[in-house]
Amino acid sequence: MNSQSLWGPLGGPLRAVREYPRRAPLTLAYVCLLLVGHVWVNHGLSADRAATVLGYLSTNLDNLKDHPLTALLGSVLFFDGTLTDVTSVDFVGTLITFGLGVCCSLAWVEHRWGTSRAVAVFLGGHVVATLLTAIVIGVALQHGWYPTAVRQALDYGVSYGAQTVLAIGTLALPRRGRLPWAAFVLAWPLGGADWTGPLPDFTTIGHLTAAAVGFGLLGVPAVRRQLVSPAGPSSAASGGSGPHRDFVPASSPAAGAEMPPSA
């Protein structure tokens, strides 16, 4: 009896876990950094000190005006959620953004598209969604749709970048699963939306904007071809920034079997 028949359906996931460090080294390092940061803020600092750190890194209007680069880059060093309260709504959000978004979809994009481009897409989605949302907040404040306290609102985490790669990860699925997945990516932020007037809360707008960035990239023919065609030269031969050779084309039946965007 060979090892494939011994493990059966577990063979693919176990192989994906074993090869994860080679296929997505930067994503693995980022996941470890986020976990360390999460433990440090929630258990290594006092509540007041943690609030000060996160408040300074928050991408609210006041911080974006005062120290934009620090807020934009520092806010993606932590994730807003829980790993322990498994019965809460926050845990569901953690599974989607940190689990499906960073651990799975970002890893797939890095493996499929290369490290440097994965970073560019993730950070680009985070920055673009944050800045466009800030514009919406400014307009909403002028019309009285949001309370003035939103200028100092706590807003940090990986969810905008995660939402962008969740959208791009649609191509990791078989064709029949892509439309339901795209609908899920757009719908889940609306599930907990808080409506104050004609607009939902600004984080919902940010998530929808980030998803639009990801789906917009899929509409670029050159981007789509690179994600669905067999990968080119190994990243080892290009300084770690190129895709690996051993990808399965996303349109094949086995596409996404080893690195699906699922928990």
Protein backbone atom coordinates (compact mmCIF):
# COMPACT_ATOMS: atom_id res chain seq x y z
CA MET A 1 0.00 0.00 0.00
CA ASN A 2 1.57 3.31 -1.06
CA SER A 3 1.50 6.48 1.01
CA GLN A 4 -1.10 8.12 -1.23
CA SER A 5 -3.66 5.37 -0.64
CA LEU A 6 -2.75 5.28 3.04
CA TRP A 7 -3.53 8.94 3.63
CA GLY A 8 -6.34 9.16 1.07
CA PRO A 9 -7.98 12.60 0.97
CA LEU A 10 -5.61 13.90 3.64
CA GLY A 11 -2.64 13.54 1.33
CA GLY A 12 -3.19 16.85 -0.48
CA PRO A 13 -3.66 19.04 2.62
CA LEU A 14 -0.76 17.37 4.43
CA ARG A 15 1.48 17.90 1.42
CA ALA A 16 0.38 21.55 1.25
CA VAL A 17 1.29 22.06 4.91
CA ARG A 18 4.66 20.36 4.44
CA GLU A 19 5.50 22.48 1.38
CA TYR A 20 4.05 25.74 2.72
CA PRO A 21 7.42 27.19 3.89
CA ARG A 22 8.94 26.61 0.45
CA ARG A 23 5.95 27.78 -1.54
CA ALA A 24 5.11 30.90 0.48
CA PRO A 25 8.07 31.82 2.72
CA LEU A 26 7.18 35.50 3.07
CA THR A 27 3.56 34.74 3.92
CA LEU A 28 4.73 32.29 6.58
CA ALA A 29 7.04 34.93 8.07
CA TYR A 30 4.21 37.48 7.98
CA VAL A 31 1.81 35.08 9.71
CA CYS A 32 4.38 34.50 12.46
CA LEU A 33 4.89 38.26 12.83
CA LEU A 34 1.14 38.84 13.12
CA LEU A 35 0.81 36.13 15.76
CA VAL A 36 3.71 37.56 17.79
CA GLY A 37 2.23 41.05 17.51
CA HIS A 38 -1.19 39.80 18.56
CA VAL A 39 0.19 38.08 21.65
CA TRP A 40 2.35 41.09 22.52
CA VAL A 41 -0.51 43.60 22.31
CA ASN A 42 -3.07 41.44 24.08
CA HIS A 43 -0.89 39.82 26.73
CA GLY A 44 2.46 41.62 26.87
CA LEU A 45 1.18 45.17 27.28
CA SER A 46 -1.15 46.78 29.73
CA ALA A 47 -4.57 47.71 28.38
CA ASP A 48 -3.70 51.41 28.38
CA ARG A 49 -0.36 50.89 26.64
CA ALA A 50 -1.92 48.59 24.02
CA ALA A 51 -4.62 51.18 23.33
CA THR A 52 -1.93 53.83 22.90
CA VAL A 53 0.07 51.72 20.43
CA LEU A 54 -2.92 50.70 18.36
CA GLY A 55 -4.39 54.18 18.51
CA TYR A 56 -1.18 55.65 17.09
CA LEU A 57 -1.10 53.10 14.26
CA SER A 58 -4.78 53.41 13.46
CA THR A 59 -5.58 54.64 9.95
CA ASN A 60 -8.18 57.18 11.03
CA LEU A 61 -8.43 60.65 9.50
CA ASP A 62 -6.37 62.41 12.17
CA ASN A 63 -3.51 59.90 11.98
CA LEU A 64 -3.51 59.89 8.18
CA LYS A 65 -3.09 63.66 8.30
CA ASP A 66 -0.46 63.66 11.05
CA HIS A 67 1.69 60.59 10.26
CA PRO A 68 0.29 58.83 7.17
CA LEU A 69 3.16 56.44 6.39
CA THR A 70 3.49 55.20 9.97
CA ALA A 71 -0.25 54.62 10.19
CA LEU A 72 -0.55 52.93 6.80
CA LEU A 73 2.40 50.58 7.29
CA GLY A 74 2.13 50.05 11.03
CA SER A 75 -1.54 49.15 10.92
CA VAL A 76 -0.82 45.96 8.94
CA LEU A 77 1.50 44.61 11.65
CA PHE A 78 -1.49 43.55 13.76
CA PHE A 79 -4.82 41.91 13.10
CA ASP A 80 -8.05 42.98 14.72
CA GLY A 81 -9.76 39.84 15.97
CA THR A 82 -9.58 36.96 18.40
CA LEU A 83 -8.01 33.50 18.35
CA THR A 84 -9.55 32.30 21.60
CA ASP A 85 -13.20 33.37 21.75
CA VAL A 86 -14.32 30.81 19.19
CA THR A 87 -18.04 31.41 19.73
CA SER A 88 -17.88 35.11 18.90
CA VAL A 89 -18.55 36.96 15.66
CA ASP A 90 -15.03 38.38 15.90
CA PHE A 91 -13.62 34.87 15.59
CA VAL A 92 -15.51 34.37 12.33
CA GLY A 93 -13.95 37.57 11.05
CA THR A 94 -10.53 36.31 12.14
CA LEU A 95 -11.05 33.07 10.23
CA ILE A 96 -11.96 34.99 7.09
CA THR A 97 -9.33 37.73 7.12
CA PHE A 98 -6.41 36.09 8.89
CA GLY A 99 -7.14 32.47 7.98
CA LEU A 100 -8.62 32.55 4.49
CA GLY A 101 -7.14 35.89 3.52
CA VAL A 102 -3.56 35.93 4.79
CA CYS A 103 -2.73 32.29 5.50
CA CYS A 104 -4.38 30.88 2.37
CA SER A 105 -5.05 33.49 -0.31
CA LEU A 106 -1.90 35.56 0.20
CA ALA A 107 0.13 32.35 0.22
CA TRP A 108 -1.50 31.30 -3.06
CA VAL A 109 -0.79 34.67 -4.67
CA GLU A 110 2.83 34.56 -3.49
CA HIS A 111 3.27 31.00 -4.74
CA ARG A 112 1.51 31.71 -8.00
CA TRP A 113 2.73 35.21 -8.75
CA GLY A 114 5.96 35.71 -6.81
CA THR A 115 6.90 37.36 -3.55
CA SER A 116 7.37 40.97 -4.66
CA ARG A 117 4.09 41.08 -6.58
CA ALA A 118 2.21 39.47 -3.71
CA VAL A 119 3.52 42.17 -1.39
CA ALA A 120 2.59 44.87 -3.89
CA VAL A 121 -0.95 43.55 -4.27
CA PHE A 122 -1.53 43.09 -0.55
CA LEU A 123 -0.15 46.47 0.47
CA GLY A 124 -1.67 48.15 -2.57
CA GLY A 125 -5.12 46.88 -1.68
CA HIS A 126 -4.63 47.99 1.92
CA VAL A 127 -3.44 51.48 0.99
CA VAL A 128 -5.93 52.14 -1.81
CA ALA A 129 -8.91 50.91 0.21
CA THR A 130 -7.80 52.94 3.25
CA LEU A 131 -7.32 56.18 1.31
CA LEU A 132 -10.55 55.86 -0.69
CA THR A 133 -12.42 55.08 2.52
CA ALA A 134 -10.90 58.17 4.12
CA ILE A 135 -12.33 60.24 1.27
CA VAL A 136 -15.76 58.69 1.85
CA ILE A 137 -15.48 59.43 5.57
CA GLY A 138 -14.64 63.06 4.82
CA VAL A 139 -17.69 63.42 2.58
CA ALA A 140 -19.91 61.64 5.10
CA LEU A 141 -18.76 63.95 7.89
CA GLN A 142 -19.62 66.99 5.78
CA HIS A 143 -23.15 65.66 5.33
CA GLY A 144 -23.58 64.52 8.91
CA TRP A 145 -23.84 60.84 7.99
CA TYR A 146 -21.08 59.83 10.41
CA PRO A 147 -20.46 61.13 13.93
CA THR A 148 -17.47 63.42 14.33
CA ALA A 149 -15.81 60.86 16.62
CA VAL A 150 -15.05 58.74 13.55
CA ARG A 151 -12.06 61.00 12.92
CA GLN A 152 -10.27 59.30 15.83
CA ALA A 153 -11.81 55.85 15.37
CA LEU A 154 -9.66 52.78 16.02
CA ASP A 155 -9.01 51.25 12.61
CA TYR A 156 -6.09 48.88 12.13
CA GLY A 157 -5.43 45.38 10.85
CA VAL A 158 -4.89 43.22 7.80
CA SER A 159 -8.46 42.95 6.61
CA TYR A 160 -8.28 45.33 3.62
CA GLY A 161 -5.20 43.65 2.20
CA ALA A 162 -6.72 40.26 3.00
CA GLN A 163 -9.93 41.21 1.21
CA THR A 164 -7.93 42.13 -1.89
CA VAL A 165 -6.16 38.77 -2.08
CA LEU A 166 -9.41 36.96 -1.21
CA ALA A 167 -10.83 38.45 -4.41
CA ILE A 168 -7.75 37.52 -6.44
CA GLY A 169 -7.82 34.03 -4.96
CA THR A 170 -11.05 33.43 -6.85
CA LEU A 171 -8.88 32.06 -9.66
CA ALA A 172 -7.51 29.38 -7.33
CA LEU A 173 -10.89 27.65 -7.45
CA PRO A 174 -12.41 25.46 -10.14
CA ARG A 175 -14.60 27.44 -12.51
CA ARG A 176 -17.85 26.26 -10.93
CA GLY A 177 -16.78 27.60 -7.55
CA ARG A 178 -15.61 31.04 -8.63
CA LEU A 179 -18.96 32.85 -8.78
CA PRO A 180 -20.11 31.63 -5.33
CA TRP A 181 -16.72 32.57 -3.88
CA ALA A 182 -16.85 36.04 -5.44
CA ALA A 183 -20.35 36.50 -4.02
CA PHE A 184 -19.07 35.46 -0.58
CA VAL A 185 -16.15 37.90 -0.73
CA LEU A 186 -18.55 40.76 -1.47
CA ALA A 187 -21.32 39.65 0.89
CA TRP A 188 -19.58 38.80 4.14
CA PRO A 189 -18.64 42.42 5.05
CA LEU A 190 -22.30 43.42 4.66
CA GLY A 191 -23.40 40.79 7.18
CA GLY A 192 -22.29 42.89 10.14
CA ALA A 193 -22.67 46.33 8.58
CA ASP A 194 -23.90 49.16 10.77
CA TRP A 195 -25.97 51.65 8.78
CA THR A 196 -26.04 55.28 9.91
CA GLY A 197 -27.92 57.07 7.16
CA PRO A 198 -27.35 56.22 3.49
CA LEU A 199 -23.94 54.63 4.07
CA PRO A 200 -22.80 51.57 6.01
CA ASP A 201 -19.99 51.93 8.54
CA PHE A 202 -16.65 52.92 7.05
CA THR A 203 -15.01 49.52 7.61
CA THR A 204 -17.67 47.89 5.44
CA ILE A 205 -16.95 50.44 2.74
CA GLY A 206 -13.25 49.70 3.10
CA HIS A 207 -13.76 45.95 2.71
CA LEU A 208 -15.94 46.39 -0.36
CA THR A 209 -13.41 48.80 -1.87
CA ALA A 210 -10.56 46.35 -1.23
CA ALA A 211 -12.56 43.57 -2.88
CA ALA A 212 -13.19 45.84 -5.86
CA VAL A 213 -9.43 46.41 -6.15
CA GLY A 214 -8.82 42.65 -6.23
CA PHE A 215 -11.56 41.92 -8.74
CA GLY A 216 -10.40 44.89 -10.80
CA LEU A 217 -6.93 43.37 -11.06
CA LEU A 218 -8.49 40.13 -12.28
CA GLY A 219 -10.01 42.16 -15.10
CA VAL A 220 -6.56 43.12 -16.39
CA PRO A 221 -5.70 40.55 -19.10
CA ALA A 222 -1.97 40.49 -18.32
CA VAL A 223 -2.62 39.85 -14.63
CA ARG A 224 -5.17 37.15 -15.33
CA ARG A 225 -2.87 35.35 -17.76
CA GLN A 226 -0.03 35.26 -15.25
CA LEU A 227 -2.28 33.82 -12.55
CA VAL A 228 -3.87 31.09 -14.64
CA SER A 229 -0.96 30.06 -16.86
CA PRO A 230 1.86 27.71 -15.86
CA ALA A 231 4.41 29.52 -13.74
CA GLY A 232 7.71 30.68 -15.13
CA PRO A 233 11.23 30.54 -13.73
CA SER A 234 11.75 29.52 -10.15
CA SER A 235 11.93 32.27 -7.56
CA ALA A 236 15.23 30.83 -6.42
CA ALA A 237 16.70 31.82 -9.75
CA SER A 238 15.27 35.33 -9.60
CA GLY A 239 16.15 36.47 -6.12
CA GLY A 240 13.00 35.10 -4.48
CA SER A 241 10.59 37.36 -6.37
CA GLY A 242 9.41 35.09 -9.16
CA PRO A 243 6.79 32.34 -9.16
CA HIS A 244 7.67 28.70 -8.65
CA ARG A 245 7.69 26.21 -11.50
CA ASP A 246 5.54 23.56 -9.89
CA PHE A 247 2.20 25.30 -9.94
CA VAL A 248 -0.85 23.58 -11.33
CA PRO A 249 -2.79 25.86 -13.70
CA ALA A 250 -5.84 27.23 -11.92
CA SER A 251 -8.12 26.03 -14.71
CA SER A 252 -7.13 22.39 -14.28
CA PRO A 253 -9.15 19.98 -12.10
CA ALA A 254 -6.39 19.91 -9.49
CA ALA A 255 -6.07 23.67 -9.29
CA GLY A 256 -6.18 24.99 -5.76
CA ALA A 257 -6.09 21.49 -4.28
CA GLU A 258 -2.88 22.11 -2.41
CA MET A 259 -3.41 25.72 -1.43
CA PRO A 260 -7.15 26.46 -1.52
CA PRO A 261 -8.51 29.64 0.02
CA SER A 262 -10.24 27.72 2.79
CA ALA A 263 -9.67 27.17 6.47
